[in-house]
Short mmCIF file of N, CA and C in Angstrom, two decimals:
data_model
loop_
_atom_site.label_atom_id
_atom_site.label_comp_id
_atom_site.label_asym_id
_atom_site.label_seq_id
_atom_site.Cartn_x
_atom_site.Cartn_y
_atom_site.Cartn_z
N UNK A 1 0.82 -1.19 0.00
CA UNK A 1 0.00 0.00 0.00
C UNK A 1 0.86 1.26 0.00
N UNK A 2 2.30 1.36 0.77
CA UNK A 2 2.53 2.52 0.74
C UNK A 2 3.53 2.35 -0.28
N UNK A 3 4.26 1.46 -1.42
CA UNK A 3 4.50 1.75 -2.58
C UNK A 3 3.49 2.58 -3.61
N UNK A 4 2.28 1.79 -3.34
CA UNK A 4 1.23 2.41 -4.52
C UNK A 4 1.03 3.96 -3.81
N UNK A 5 0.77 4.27 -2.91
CA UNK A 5 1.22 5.82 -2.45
C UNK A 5 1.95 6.48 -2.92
N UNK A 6 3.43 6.01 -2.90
CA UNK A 6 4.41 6.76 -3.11
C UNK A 6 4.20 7.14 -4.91
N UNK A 7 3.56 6.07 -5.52
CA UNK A 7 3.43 5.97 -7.13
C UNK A 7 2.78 7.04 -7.28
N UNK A 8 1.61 6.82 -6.63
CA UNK A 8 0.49 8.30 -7.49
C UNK A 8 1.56 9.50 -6.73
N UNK A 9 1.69 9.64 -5.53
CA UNK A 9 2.44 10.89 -5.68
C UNK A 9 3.42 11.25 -6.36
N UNK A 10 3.98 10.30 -6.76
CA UNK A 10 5.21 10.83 -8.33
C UNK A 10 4.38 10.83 -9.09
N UNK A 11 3.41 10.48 -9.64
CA UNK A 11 2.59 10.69 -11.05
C UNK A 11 1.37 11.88 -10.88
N UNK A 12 1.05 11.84 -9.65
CA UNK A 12 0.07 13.30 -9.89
C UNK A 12 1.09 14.56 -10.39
N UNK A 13 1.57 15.34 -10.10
CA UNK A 13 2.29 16.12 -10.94
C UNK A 13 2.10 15.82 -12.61
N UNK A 14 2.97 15.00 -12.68
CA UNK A 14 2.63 14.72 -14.36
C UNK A 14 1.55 14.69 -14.64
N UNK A 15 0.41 14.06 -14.18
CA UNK A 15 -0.84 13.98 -14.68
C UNK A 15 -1.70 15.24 -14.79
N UNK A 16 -1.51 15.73 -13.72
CA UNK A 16 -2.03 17.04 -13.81
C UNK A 16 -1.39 18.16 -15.41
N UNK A 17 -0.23 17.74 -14.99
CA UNK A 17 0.23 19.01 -16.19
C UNK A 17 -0.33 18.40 -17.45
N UNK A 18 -0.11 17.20 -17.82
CA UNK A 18 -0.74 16.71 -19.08
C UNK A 18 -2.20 17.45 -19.52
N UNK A 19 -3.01 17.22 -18.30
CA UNK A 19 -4.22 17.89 -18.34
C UNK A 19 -4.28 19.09 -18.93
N UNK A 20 -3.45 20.11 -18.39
CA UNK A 20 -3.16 21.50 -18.47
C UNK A 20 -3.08 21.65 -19.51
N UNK A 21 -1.67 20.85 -20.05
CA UNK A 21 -0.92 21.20 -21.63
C UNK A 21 -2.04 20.58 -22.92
N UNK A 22 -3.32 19.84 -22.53
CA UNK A 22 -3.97 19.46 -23.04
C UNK A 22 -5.04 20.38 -23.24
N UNK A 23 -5.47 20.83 -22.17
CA UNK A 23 -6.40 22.27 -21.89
C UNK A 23 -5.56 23.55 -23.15
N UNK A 24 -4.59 23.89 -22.73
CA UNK A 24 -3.42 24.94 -23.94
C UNK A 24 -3.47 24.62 -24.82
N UNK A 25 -3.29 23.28 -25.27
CA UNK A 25 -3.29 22.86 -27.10
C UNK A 25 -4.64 22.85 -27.68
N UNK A 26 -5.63 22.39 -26.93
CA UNK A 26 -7.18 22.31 -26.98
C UNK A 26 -7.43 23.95 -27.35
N UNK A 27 -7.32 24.89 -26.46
CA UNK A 27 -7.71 26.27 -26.90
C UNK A 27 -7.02 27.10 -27.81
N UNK A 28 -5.67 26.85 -28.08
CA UNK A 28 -4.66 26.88 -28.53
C UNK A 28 -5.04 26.99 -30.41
N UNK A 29 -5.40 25.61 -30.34
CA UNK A 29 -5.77 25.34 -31.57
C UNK A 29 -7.07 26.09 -32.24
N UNK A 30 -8.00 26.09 -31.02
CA UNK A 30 -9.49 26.79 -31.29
C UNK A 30 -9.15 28.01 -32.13
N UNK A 31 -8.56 28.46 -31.18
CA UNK A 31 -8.27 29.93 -31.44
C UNK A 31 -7.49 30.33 -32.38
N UNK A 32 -6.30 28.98 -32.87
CA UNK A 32 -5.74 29.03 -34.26
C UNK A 32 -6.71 29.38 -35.53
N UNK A 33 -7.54 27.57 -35.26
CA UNK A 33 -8.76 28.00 -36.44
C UNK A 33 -9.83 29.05 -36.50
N UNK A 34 -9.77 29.82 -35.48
CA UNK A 34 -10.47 30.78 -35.70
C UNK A 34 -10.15 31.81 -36.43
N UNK A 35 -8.83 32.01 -35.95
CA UNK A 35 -8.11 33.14 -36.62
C UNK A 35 -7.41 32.91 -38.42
N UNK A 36 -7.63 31.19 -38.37
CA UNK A 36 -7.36 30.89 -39.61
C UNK A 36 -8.50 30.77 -40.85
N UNK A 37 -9.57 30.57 -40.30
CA UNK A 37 -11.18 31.35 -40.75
C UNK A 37 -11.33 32.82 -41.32
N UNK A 38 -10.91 33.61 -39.69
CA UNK A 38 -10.35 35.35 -40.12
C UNK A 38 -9.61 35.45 -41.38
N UNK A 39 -8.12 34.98 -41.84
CA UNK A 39 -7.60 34.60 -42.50
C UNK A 39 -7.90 34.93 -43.70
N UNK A 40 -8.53 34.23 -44.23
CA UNK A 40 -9.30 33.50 -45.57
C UNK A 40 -10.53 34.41 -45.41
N UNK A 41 -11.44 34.76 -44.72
CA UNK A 41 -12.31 35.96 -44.85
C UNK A 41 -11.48 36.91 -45.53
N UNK A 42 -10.65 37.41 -45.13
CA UNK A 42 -9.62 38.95 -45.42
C UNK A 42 -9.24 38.98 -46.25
N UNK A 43 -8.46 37.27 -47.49
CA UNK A 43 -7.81 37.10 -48.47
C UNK A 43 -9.30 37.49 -49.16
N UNK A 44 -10.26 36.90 -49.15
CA UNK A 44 -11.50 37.36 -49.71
C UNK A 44 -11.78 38.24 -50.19
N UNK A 45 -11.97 38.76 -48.95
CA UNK A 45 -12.18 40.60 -49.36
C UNK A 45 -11.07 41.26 -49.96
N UNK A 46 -10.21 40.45 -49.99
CA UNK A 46 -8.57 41.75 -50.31
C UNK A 46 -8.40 42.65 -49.84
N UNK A 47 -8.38 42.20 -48.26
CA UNK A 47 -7.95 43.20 -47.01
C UNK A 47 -6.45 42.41 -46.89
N UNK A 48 -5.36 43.21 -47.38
CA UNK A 48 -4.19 42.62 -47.52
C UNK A 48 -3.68 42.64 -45.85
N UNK A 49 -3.45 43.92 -45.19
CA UNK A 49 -3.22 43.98 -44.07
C UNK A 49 -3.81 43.51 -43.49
N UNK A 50 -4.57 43.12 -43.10
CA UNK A 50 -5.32 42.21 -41.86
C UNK A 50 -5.23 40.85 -42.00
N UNK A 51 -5.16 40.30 -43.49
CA UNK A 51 -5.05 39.13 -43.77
C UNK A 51 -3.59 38.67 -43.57
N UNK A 52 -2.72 39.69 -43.80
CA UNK A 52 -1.18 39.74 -43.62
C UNK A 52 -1.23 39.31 -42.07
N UNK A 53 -1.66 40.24 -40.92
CA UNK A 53 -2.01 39.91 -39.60
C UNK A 53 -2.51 38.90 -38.86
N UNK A 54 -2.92 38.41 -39.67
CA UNK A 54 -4.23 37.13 -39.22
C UNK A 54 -2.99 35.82 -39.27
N UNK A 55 -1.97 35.94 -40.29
CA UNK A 55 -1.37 35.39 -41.33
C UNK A 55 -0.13 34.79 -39.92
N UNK A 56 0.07 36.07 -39.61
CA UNK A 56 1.42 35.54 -38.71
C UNK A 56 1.18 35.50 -37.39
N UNK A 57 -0.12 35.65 -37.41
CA UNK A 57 -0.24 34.70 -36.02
C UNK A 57 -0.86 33.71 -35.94
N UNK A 58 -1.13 32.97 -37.46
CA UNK A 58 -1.81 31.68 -36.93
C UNK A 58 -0.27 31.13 -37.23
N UNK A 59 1.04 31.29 -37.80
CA UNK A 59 1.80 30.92 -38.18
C UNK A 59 2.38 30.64 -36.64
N UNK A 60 2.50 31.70 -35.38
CA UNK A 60 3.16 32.04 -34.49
C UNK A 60 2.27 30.33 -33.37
N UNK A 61 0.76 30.25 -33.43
CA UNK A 61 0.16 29.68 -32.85
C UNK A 61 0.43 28.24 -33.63
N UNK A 62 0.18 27.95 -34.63
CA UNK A 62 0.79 26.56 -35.47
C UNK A 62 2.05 25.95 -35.01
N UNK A 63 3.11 26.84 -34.86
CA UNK A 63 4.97 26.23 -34.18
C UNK A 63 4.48 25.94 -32.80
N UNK A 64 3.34 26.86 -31.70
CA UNK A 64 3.77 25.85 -30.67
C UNK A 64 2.73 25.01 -30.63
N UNK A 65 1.54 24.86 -31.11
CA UNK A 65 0.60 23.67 -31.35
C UNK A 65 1.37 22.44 -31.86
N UNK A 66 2.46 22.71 -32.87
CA UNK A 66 3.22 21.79 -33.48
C UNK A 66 4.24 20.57 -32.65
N UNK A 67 5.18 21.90 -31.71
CA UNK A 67 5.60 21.64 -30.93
C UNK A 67 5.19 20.96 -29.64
N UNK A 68 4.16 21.43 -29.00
CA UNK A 68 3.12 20.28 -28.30
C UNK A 68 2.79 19.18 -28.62
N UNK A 69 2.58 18.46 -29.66
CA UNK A 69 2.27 17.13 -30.11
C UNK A 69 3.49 16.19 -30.57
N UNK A 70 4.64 17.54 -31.02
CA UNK A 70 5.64 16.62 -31.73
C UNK A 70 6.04 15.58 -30.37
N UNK A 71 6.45 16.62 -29.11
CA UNK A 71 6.76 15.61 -27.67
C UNK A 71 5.69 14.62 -27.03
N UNK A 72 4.78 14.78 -27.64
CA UNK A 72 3.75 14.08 -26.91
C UNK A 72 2.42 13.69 -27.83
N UNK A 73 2.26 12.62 -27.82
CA UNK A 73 1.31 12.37 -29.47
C UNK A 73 0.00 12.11 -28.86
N UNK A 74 0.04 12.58 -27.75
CA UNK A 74 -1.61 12.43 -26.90
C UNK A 74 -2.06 13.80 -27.33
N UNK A 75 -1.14 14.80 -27.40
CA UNK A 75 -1.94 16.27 -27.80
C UNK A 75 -2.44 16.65 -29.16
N UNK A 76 -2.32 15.40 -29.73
CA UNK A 76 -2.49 15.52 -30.76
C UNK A 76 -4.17 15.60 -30.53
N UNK A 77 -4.85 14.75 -29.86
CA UNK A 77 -6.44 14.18 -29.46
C UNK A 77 -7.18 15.89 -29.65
N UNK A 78 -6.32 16.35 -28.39
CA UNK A 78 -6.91 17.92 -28.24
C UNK A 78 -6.79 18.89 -29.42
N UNK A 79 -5.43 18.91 -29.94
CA UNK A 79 -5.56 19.91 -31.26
C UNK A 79 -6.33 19.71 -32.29
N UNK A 80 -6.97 18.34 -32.55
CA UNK A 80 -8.20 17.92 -33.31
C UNK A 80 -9.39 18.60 -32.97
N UNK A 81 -9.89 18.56 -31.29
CA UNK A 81 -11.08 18.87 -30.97
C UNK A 81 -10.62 20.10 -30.82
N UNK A 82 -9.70 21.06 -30.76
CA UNK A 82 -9.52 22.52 -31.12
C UNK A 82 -9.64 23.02 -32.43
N UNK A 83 -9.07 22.27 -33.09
CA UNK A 83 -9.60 22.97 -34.89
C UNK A 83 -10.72 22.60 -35.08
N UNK A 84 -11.84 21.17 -34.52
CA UNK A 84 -13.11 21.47 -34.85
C UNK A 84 -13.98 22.32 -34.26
N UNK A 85 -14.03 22.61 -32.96
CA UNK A 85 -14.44 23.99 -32.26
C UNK A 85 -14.02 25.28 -33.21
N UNK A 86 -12.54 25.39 -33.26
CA UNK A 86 -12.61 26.97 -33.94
C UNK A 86 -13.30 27.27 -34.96
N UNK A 87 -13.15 25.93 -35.83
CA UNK A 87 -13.58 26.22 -37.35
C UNK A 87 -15.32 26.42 -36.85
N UNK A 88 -15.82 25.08 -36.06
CA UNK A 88 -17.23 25.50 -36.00
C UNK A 88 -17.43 27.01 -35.36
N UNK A 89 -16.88 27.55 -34.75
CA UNK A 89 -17.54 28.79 -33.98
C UNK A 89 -17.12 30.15 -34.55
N UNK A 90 -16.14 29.80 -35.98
CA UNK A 90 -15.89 30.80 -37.05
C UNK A 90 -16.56 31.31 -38.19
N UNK A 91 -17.41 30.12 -38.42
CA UNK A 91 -18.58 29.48 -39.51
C UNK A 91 -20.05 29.73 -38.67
#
C-alpha cells in the first residue's frame, strides 16, 4: 500500500500538467482555427493587411501547437477537438 502511495504521488504532478498542456493545445488550436477562418475571410475581401495579420499569427500559434504534439502524441487528441471547435464557432 505505501509503494502504490508513493506511485500516485510521483505521477500526480505529471498527470495534472498533461491535463493542463492538453487544456493549452485544446484552446490553442481553437483559437488558431479561428483566426485561420479570419484569414481566408480577409484574403476574400482583399484586405491585404489584416489578412497579412491574421497570417502571422496563426503561423506564431501553429509552431507551438506543433511543438506540443511533436513531444507528446496524446496532444495531438486535443488539437483535433480545437480545430473542430474553432472552425465551428468561425462558420
Amino acid at each position: 500500500m505505501l509503494k502504490l502511495k508513493k506511485l500516485n504521488k510521483t505521477l500526480q504532478p505529471y498527470l495534472s500538467n498533461v491535463w493542463i498542456r492538453g487544456a493549452v493545445v485544446l484552446v490553442a488550436m481553437a483559437v488558431s482555427d479561428f483566426i485561420w477562418a479570419r484569414y481566408i475571410s480577409n484574403i476574400s475581401d482583399g484586405n491585404a493587411l489584416l489578412a497579412a495579420s491574421w497570417g502571422s499569427v496563426v503561423i506564431a500559434l501553429g509552431a507551438f501547437i506543433t511543438l506540443s504534439y511533436v513531444d507528446d502524441k496524446r496532444m495531438i487528441i486535443p488539437a483535433c477537438i480545437g480545430a473542430f471547435l474553432g472552425t465551428y464557432f468561425a462558420v
